[in-house]
Short mmCIF file of C-alpha atoms (C1' of nucleotides) in Angstrom, two decimals:
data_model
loop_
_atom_site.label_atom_id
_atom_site.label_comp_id
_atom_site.label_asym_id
_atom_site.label_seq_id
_atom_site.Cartn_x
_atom_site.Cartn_y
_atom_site.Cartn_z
CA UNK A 1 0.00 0.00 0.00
CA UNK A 2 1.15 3.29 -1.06
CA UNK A 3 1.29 6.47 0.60
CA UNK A 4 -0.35 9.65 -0.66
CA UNK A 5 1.11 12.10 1.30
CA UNK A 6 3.73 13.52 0.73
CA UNK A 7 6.24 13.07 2.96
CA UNK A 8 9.28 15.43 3.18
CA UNK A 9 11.24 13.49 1.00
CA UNK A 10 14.93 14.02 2.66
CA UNK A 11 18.06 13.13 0.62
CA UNK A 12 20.49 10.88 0.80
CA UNK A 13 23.63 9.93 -0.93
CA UNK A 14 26.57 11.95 -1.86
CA UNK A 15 26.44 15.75 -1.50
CA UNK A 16 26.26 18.27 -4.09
CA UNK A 17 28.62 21.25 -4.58
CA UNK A 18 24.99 23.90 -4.35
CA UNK A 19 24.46 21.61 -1.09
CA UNK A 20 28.07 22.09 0.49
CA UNK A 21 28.13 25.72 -0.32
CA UNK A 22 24.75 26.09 1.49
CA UNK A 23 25.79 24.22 4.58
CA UNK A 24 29.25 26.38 4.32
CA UNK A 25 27.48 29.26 4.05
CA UNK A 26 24.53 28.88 7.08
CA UNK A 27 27.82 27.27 9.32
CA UNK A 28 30.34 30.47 8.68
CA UNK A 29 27.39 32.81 9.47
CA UNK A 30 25.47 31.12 12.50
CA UNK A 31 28.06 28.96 13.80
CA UNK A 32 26.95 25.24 15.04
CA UNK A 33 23.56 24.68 16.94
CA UNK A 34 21.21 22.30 16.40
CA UNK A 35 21.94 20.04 13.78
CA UNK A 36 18.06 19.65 12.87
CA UNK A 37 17.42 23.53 12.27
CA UNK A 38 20.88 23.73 10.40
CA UNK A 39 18.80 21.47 8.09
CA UNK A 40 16.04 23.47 7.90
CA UNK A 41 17.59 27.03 7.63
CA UNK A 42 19.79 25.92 5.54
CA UNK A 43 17.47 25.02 3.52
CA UNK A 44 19.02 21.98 2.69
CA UNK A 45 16.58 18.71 2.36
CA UNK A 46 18.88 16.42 4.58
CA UNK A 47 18.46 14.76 8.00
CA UNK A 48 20.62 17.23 11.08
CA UNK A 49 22.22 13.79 11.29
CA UNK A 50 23.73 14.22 8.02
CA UNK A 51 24.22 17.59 7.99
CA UNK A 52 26.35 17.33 11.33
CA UNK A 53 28.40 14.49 9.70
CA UNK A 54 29.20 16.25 6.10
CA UNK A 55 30.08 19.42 8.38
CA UNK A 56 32.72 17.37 10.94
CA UNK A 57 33.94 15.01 8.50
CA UNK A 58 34.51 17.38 5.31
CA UNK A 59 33.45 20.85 5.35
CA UNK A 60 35.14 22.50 8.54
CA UNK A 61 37.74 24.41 7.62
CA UNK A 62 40.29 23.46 10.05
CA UNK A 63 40.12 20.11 8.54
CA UNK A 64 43.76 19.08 7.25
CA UNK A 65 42.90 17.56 3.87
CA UNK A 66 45.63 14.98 2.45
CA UNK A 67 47.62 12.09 3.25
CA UNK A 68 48.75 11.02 6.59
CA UNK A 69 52.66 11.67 7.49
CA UNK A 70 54.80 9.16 8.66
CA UNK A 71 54.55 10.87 12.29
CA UNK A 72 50.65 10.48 12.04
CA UNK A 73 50.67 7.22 11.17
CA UNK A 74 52.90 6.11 13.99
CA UNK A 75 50.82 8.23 16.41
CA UNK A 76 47.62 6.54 15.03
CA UNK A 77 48.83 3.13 15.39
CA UNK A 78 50.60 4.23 19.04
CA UNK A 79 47.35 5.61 20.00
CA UNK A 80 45.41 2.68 18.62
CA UNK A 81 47.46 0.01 20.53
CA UNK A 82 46.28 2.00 23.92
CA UNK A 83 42.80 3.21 22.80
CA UNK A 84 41.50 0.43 20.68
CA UNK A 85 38.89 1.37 17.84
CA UNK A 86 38.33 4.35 19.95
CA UNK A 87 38.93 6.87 16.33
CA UNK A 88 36.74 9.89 17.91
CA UNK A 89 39.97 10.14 20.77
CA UNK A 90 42.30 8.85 18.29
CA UNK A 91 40.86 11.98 16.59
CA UNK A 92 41.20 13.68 19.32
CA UNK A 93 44.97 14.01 19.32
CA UNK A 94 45.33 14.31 15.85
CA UNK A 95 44.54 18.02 15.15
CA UNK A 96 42.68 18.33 11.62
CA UNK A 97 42.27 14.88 11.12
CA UNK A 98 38.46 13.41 12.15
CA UNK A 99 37.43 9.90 13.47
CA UNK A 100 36.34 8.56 10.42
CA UNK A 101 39.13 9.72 7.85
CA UNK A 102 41.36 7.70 11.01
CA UNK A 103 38.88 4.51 11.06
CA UNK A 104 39.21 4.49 6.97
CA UNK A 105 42.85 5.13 7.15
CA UNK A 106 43.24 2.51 9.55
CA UNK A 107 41.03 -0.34 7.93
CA UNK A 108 42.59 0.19 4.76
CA UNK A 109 46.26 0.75 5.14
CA UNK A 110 47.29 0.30 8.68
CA UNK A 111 45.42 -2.89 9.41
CA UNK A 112 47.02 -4.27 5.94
CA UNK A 113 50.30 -4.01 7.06
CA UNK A 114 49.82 -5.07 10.51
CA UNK A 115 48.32 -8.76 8.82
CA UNK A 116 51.46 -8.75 6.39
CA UNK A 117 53.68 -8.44 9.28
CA UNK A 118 51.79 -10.98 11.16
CA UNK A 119 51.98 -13.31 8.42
CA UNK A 120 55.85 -12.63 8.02
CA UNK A 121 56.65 -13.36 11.80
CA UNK A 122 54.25 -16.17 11.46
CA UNK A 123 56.64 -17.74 9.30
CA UNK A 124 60.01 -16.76 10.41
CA UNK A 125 59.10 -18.09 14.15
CA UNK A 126 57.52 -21.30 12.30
CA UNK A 127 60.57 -22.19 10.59
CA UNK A 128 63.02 -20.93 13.44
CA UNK A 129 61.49 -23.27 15.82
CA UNK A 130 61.95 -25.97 13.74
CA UNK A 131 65.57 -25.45 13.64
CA UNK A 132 66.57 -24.08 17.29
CA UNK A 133 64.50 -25.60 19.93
CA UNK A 134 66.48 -24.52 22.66
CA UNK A 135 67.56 -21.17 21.92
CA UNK A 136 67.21 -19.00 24.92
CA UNK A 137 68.94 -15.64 24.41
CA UNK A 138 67.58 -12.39 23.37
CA UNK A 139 66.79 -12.93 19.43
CA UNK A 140 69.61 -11.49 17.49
CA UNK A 141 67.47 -9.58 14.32
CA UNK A 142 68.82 -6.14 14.26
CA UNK A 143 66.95 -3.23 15.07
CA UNK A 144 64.62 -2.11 12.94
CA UNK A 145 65.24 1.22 10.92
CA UNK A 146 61.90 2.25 9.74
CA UNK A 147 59.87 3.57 12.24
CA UNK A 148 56.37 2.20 10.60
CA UNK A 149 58.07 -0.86 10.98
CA UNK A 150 59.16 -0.67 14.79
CA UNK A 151 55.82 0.96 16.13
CA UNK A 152 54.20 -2.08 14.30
CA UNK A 153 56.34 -4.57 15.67
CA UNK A 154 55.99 -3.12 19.11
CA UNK A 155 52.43 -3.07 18.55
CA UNK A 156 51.82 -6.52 18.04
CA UNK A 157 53.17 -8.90 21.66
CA UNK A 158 54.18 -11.58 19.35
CA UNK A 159 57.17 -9.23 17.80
CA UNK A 160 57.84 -7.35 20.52
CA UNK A 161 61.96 -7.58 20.87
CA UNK A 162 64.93 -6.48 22.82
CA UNK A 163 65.11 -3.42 20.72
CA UNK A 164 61.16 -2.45 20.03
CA UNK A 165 61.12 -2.20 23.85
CA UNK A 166 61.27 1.05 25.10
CA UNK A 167 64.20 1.83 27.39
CA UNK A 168 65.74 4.11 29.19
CA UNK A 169 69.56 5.55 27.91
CA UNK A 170 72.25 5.55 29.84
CA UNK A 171 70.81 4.93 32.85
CA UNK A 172 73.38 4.09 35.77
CA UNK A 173 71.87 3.14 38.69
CA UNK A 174 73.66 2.22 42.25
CA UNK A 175 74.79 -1.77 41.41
CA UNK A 176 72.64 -2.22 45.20
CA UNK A 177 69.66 -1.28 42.95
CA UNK A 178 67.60 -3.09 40.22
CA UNK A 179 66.19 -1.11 37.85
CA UNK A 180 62.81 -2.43 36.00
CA UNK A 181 61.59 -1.03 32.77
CA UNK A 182 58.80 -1.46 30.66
CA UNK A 183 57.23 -0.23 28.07
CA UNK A 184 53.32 0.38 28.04
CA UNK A 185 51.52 -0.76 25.12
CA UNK A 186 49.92 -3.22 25.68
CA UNK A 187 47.61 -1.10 27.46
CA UNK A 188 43.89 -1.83 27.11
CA UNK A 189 41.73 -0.53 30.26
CA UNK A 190 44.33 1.36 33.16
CA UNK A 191 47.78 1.14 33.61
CA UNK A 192 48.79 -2.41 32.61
CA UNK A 193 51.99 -3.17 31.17
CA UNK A 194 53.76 -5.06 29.13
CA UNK A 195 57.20 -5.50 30.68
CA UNK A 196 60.86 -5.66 30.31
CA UNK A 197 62.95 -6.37 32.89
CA UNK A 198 66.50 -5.00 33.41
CA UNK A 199 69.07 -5.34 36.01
CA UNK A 200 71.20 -2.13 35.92
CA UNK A 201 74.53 -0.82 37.30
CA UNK A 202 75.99 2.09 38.76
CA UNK A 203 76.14 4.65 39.94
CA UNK A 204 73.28 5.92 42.27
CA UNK A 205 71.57 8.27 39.88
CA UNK A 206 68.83 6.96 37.59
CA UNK A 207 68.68 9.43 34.98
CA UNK A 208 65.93 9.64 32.38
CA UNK A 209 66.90 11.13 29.36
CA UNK A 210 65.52 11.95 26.17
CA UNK A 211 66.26 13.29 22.93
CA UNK A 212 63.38 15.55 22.32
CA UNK A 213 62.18 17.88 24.67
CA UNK A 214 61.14 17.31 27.98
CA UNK A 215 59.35 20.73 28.02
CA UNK A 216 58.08 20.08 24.45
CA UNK A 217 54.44 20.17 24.80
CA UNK A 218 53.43 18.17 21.11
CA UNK A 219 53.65 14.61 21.38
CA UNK A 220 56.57 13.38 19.25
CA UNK A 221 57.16 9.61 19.30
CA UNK A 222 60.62 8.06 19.25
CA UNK A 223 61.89 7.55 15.91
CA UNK A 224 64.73 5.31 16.86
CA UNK A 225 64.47 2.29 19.28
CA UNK A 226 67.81 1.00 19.73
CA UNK A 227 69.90 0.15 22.28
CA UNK A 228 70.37 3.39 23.47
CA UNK A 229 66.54 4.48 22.28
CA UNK A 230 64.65 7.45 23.06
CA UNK A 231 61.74 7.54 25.37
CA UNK A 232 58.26 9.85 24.20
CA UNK A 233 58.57 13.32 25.36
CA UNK A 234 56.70 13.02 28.36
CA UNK A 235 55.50 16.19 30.26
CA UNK A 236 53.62 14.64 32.80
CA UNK A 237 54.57 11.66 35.52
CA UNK A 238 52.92 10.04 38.42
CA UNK A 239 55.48 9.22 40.89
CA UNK A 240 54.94 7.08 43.61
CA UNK A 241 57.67 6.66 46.30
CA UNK A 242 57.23 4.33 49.52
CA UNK A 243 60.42 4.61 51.78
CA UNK A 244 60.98 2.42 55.03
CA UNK A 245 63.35 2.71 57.68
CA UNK A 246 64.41 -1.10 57.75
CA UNK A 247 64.42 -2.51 61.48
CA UNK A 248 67.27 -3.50 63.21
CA UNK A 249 69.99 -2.60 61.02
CA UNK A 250 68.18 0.99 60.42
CA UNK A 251 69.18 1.05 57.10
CA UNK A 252 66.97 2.60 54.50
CA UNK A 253 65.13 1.30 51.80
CA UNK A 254 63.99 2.99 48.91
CA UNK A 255 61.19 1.82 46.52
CA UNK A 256 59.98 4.26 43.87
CA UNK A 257 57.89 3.51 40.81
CA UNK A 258 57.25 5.76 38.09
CA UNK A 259 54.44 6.60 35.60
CA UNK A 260 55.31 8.86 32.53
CA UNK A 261 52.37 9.92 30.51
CA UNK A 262 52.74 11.23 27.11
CA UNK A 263 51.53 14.62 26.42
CA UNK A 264 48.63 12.43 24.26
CA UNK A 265 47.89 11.82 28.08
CA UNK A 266 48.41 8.13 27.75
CA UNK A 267 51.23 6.41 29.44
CA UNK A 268 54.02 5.28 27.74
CA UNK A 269 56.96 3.65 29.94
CA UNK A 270 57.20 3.03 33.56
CA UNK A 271 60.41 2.60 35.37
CA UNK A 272 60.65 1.10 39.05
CA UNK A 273 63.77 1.36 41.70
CA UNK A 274 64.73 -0.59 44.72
CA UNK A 275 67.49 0.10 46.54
CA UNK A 276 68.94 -2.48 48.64
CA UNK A 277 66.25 -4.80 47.64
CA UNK A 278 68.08 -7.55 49.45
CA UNK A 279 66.54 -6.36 52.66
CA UNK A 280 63.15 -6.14 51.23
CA UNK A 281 60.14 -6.24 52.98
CA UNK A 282 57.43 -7.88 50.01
CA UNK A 283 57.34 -4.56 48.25
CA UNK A 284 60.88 -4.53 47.01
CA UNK A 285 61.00 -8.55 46.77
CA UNK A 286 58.69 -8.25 44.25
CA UNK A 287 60.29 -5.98 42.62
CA UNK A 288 63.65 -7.93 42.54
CA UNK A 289 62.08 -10.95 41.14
CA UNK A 290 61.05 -9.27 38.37
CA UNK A 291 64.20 -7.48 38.13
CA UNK A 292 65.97 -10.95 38.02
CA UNK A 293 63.28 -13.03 36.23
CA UNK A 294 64.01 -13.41 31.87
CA UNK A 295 61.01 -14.28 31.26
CA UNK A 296 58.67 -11.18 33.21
CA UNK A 297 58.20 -9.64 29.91
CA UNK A 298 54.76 -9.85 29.79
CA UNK A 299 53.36 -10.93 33.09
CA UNK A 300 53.56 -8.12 35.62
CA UNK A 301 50.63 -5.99 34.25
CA UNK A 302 49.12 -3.98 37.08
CA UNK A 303 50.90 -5.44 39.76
CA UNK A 304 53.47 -3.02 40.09
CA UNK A 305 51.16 -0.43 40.55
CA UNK A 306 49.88 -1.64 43.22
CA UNK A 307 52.87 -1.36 45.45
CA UNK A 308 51.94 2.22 45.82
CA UNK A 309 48.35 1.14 47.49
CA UNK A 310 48.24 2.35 51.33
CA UNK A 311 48.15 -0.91 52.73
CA UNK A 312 51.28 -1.73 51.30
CA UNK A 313 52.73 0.25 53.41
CA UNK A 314 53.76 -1.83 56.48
CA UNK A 315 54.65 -0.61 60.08
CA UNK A 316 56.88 2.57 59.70
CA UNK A 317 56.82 2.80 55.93
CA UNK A 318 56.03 6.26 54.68
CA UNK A 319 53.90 6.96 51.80
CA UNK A 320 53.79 9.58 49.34
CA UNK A 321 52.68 10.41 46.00
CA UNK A 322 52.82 12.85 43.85
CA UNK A 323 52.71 14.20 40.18
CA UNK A 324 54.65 15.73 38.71
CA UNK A 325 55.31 17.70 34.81
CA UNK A 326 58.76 17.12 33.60
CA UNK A 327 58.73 19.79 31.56
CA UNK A 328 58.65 22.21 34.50
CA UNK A 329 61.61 22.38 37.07
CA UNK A 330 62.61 22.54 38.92
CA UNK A 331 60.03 20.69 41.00
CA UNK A 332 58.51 20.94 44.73
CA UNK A 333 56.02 19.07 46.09
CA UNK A 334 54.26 19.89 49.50
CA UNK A 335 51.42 17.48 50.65
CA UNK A 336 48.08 19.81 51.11
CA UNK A 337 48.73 19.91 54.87
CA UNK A 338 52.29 21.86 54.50
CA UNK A 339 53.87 19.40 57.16
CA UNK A 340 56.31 17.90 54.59
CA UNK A 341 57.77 19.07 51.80
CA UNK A 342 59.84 16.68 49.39
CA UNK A 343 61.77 18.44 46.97
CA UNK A 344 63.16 16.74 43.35
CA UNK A 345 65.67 18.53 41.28
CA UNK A 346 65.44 18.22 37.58
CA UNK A 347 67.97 19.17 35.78
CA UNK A 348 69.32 19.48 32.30
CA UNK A 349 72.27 17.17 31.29
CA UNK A 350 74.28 16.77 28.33
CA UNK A 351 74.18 18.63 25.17
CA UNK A 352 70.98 18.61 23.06
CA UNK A 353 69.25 16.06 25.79
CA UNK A 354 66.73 17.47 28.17
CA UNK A 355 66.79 15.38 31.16
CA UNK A 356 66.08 14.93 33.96
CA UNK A 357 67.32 13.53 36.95
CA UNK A 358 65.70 12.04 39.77
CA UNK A 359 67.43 12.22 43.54
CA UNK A 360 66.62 11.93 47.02
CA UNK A 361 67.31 14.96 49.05
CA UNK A 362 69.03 14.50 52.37
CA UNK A 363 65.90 17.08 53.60
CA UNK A 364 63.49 14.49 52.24
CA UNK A 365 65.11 11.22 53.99
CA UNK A 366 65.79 13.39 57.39
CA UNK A 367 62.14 14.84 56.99
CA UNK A 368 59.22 11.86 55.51
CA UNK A 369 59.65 9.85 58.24
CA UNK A 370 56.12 8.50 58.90
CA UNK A 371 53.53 11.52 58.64
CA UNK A 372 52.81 10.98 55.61
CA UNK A 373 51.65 7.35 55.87
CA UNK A 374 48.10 6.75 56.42
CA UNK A 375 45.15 6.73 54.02
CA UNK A 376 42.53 9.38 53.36
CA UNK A 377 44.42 12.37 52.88
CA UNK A 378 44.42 14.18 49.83
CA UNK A 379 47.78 15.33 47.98
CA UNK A 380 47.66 18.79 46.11
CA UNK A 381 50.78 20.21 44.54
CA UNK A 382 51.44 22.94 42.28
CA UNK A 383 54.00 23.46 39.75
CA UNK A 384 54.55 26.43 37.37
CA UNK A 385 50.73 26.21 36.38
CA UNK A 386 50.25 22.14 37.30
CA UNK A 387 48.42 20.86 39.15
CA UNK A 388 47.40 17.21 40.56
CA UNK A 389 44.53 16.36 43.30
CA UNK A 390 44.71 13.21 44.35
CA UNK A 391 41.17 12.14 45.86
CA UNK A 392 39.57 8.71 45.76
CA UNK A 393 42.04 6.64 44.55
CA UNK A 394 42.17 9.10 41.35
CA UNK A 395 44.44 12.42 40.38
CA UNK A 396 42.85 14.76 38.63
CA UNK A 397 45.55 16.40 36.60
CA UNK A 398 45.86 19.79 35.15
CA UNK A 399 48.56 21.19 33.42
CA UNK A 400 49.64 23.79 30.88
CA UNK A 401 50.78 21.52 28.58
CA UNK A 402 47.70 19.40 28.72
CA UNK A 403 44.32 18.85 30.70
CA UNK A 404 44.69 15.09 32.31
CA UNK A 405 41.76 14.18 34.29
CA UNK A 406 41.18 11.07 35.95
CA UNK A 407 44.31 8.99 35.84
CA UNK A 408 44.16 6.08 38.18
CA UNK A 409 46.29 4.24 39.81
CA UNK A 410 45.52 0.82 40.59
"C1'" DA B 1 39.13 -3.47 -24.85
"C1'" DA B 2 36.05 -5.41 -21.66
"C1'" DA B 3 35.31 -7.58 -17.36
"C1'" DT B 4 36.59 -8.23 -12.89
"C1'" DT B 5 38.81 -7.27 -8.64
"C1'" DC B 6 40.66 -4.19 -5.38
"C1'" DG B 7 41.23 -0.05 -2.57
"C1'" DT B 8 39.61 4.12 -0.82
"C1'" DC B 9 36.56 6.97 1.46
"C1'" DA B 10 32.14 9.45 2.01
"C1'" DA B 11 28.01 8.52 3.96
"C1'" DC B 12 24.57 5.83 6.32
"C1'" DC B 13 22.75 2.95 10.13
"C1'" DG B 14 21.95 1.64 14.58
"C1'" DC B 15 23.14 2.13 18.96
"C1'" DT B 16 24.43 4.65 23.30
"C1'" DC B 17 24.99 8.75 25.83
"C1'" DT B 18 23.62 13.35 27.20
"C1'" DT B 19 20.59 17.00 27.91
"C1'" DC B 20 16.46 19.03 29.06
"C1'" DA B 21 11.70 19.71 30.00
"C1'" DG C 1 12.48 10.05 37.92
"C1'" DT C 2 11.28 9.71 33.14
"C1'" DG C 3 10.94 10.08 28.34
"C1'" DA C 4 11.94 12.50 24.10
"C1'" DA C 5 15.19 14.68 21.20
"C1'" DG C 6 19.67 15.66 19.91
"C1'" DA C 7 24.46 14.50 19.65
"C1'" DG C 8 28.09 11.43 19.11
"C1'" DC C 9 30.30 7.12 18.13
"C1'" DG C 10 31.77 2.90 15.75
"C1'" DG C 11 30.61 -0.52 12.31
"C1'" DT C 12 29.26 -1.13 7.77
"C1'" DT C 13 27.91 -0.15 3.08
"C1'" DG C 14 28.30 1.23 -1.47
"C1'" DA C 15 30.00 4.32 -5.10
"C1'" DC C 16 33.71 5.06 -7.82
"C1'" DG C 17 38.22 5.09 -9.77
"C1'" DA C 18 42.45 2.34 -10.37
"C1'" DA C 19 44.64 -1.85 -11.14
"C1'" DT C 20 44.62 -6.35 -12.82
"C1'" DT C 21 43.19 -10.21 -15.58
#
DNA sequence: AAATTCGTCAACCGCTCTTCA
DNA sequence: GTGAAGAGCGGTTGACGAATT
């Protein structure tokens, strides 16, 4: 049965130039409001729905038309290994570009190689294990050169290697000290990682460096991952310290664990410290048997995180947390209730590296004893413009460089 | 040269979330 | 508190040009 009304027949389809230069036209002179009088005004005989989409997708004119750059595409695929099909935040961080040009450009390039490199390792680790079983080392490929290639490999477990791992340069550390590493991208829901254990040596210093700029606020991936690769330009960290005065031989222990977040506002590496982990209440022994274990590449996920929960803490222990933005320093951090005050010194070393070192002030071990333990209390510090409230197990995180709310820890 | 396959990308569809009365 | 409308998101479709057979 046929209607005989006649219904306001609404178009479909692809749009016309008359069409484009009317929705250009009503945008530029009303600006965006509801998507359903656009139509209308407009005089255009399309749904809002549409309207809003052709608008977003293709007409804006902040839209940057064209092919992806190599630095997009590695940003896209970083992003995607943390976000998942999530293209309108992939979008997000990808100024000019919009969701669906990223969901098309992923489906029909990215997602192409990806399976071709799949199917490559596929067969390379078929016919290598049928001619070394009992290989143990480190594989021996050398490191890859293109960086498509690398933020591919590292995006898929199965090819992760020695040298698609992040890790940090030059990084002496006190030989009473493990250091533990690890990348973060296998990241699906919070702050789990994929891991890479090191043991490290001295001295006692555990600097962070990084080619790029600390300070710089756009997010520029590493191009090279070898063995003395750069790390992201981070800007902002969540640092977590627990420190205990070790009974009977009142020797102190150190614990810190780090999380960097990229200026995408995604983490990207984590590093962990014990010092004198021999003496180590559970906190630091779990640390060390990660720090000694081959095979904890893949197994720690959250667990590190967790040493920073309050009931880790045992007896004595002090607690305290912070955030901080690389990118500003030097830094000072005073707990919301001004009865400590920890202070970390970043400063610039080497030519053309920003870094940033990390140290324990004699103030700070004389000083944390145990006020800060305890749960409940909120942390607020401030920072040349930063900001981080820690309240309910979450930070809300402000910065100049970028607006992080609601990082967890876990 | 015609037919077929492939790749790209704009647009649609259906669903969820948000806002507001 | 509830329902309707709008907005936004991700998956999918289909048109169209290029490449291949």
């Amino acid at each position: 049965m046929s209607s005989t009304e006649p219904k306001p027949k609404l178009r479909k389809g692809l749009w016309s130039p008359e069409e484009d230069d009317k929705l250009i036209n009503y945008m530029m002179k009303n600006g965006q409001g509801c998507w359903s009088d656009v139509a209308k005004q407009a005089g255009l005989q399309r749904c809002g729905k549409s309207c809003r989409l052709r608008w977003i997708n293709y007409l804006r004119p902040d839209l940057k038309r064209g092919a992806f750059s190599p630095h997009e595409e590695q940003l896209i695929i970083h992003l995607h290994s943390i976000l998942g099909n999530r293209w309108s935040q992939i979008a997000a961080r990808l100024p000019g570009r919009t969701d669906n040009e990223i969901k098309n450009f992923w489906n029909s390039c990215i997602k192409k190689k990806l399976k071709h490199l799949n199917n490559n390792n596929n067969h390379k680790s078929t016919t290598s294990n049928t001619s070394h079983s009992t290989n143990s080392t480190m594989p021996t490929t050398p490191a890859r050169t293109q960086p498509l290639d690398v933020m591919l490999a590292r995006y898929q477990p199965s090819l992760r290697t020695m040298e698609n791992q992040f890790c940090i340069p030059d990084l002496p550390i006190n030989s009473s000290m493990n250091c533990q590493l690890w990348n973060a991208y296998s990241i699906q829901d919070g702050f789990s990682h994929s891991l890479r254990s090191m043991n490290l040596q001295e001295p006692a210093q555990a600097r962070l460096c990084n080619q790029n700029s600390w300070s710089n606020n756009t997010t520029q991936l590493p191009l090279n991952y070898t063995s003395h690769a750069t790390i992201p330009p981070l800007v902002d960290c969540e640092f977590m310290s627990l420190k205990e005065n070790v009974k009977n031989d009142n020797q102190n222990e150190l614990m810190t664990t780090c999380n960097y977040h990229d200026s995408s506002g995604l983490s990207a590496w984590s590093a962990s410290y014990s010092h004198n982990a021999d003496n180590c209440d559970p906190v630091g022994s779990i640390l060390e048997s990660y720090a000694n274990d081959e095979n904890a590449t893949d197994q720690c996920n959250a667990q590190p995180i967790a040493w920073a929960n309050e009931a880790d803490c045992k007896g004595d222990d002090s607690c305290f947390r912070f955030n901080v933005n690389f990118g500003m320093q030097p830094f000072t951090a005073t707990d919301n209730s001004n009865r400590e005050k920890t202070s970390y010194e970043f400063g610039e070393v080497g030519e053309g590296y920003n870094c940033c070192e990390i140290k324990q002030s004699e103030e700070e071990e004389a000083t944390t004893g145990n006020s800060l333990g305890g749960g409940g209390e909120g942390f607020e510090f401030e920072c040349e413009g930063a900001t981080a409230v820690w309240h309910d197990n979450v930070y809300d995180i402000h910065t100049a460089a970028c607006d992080l709310d609601q990082m967890y820890f876990t």
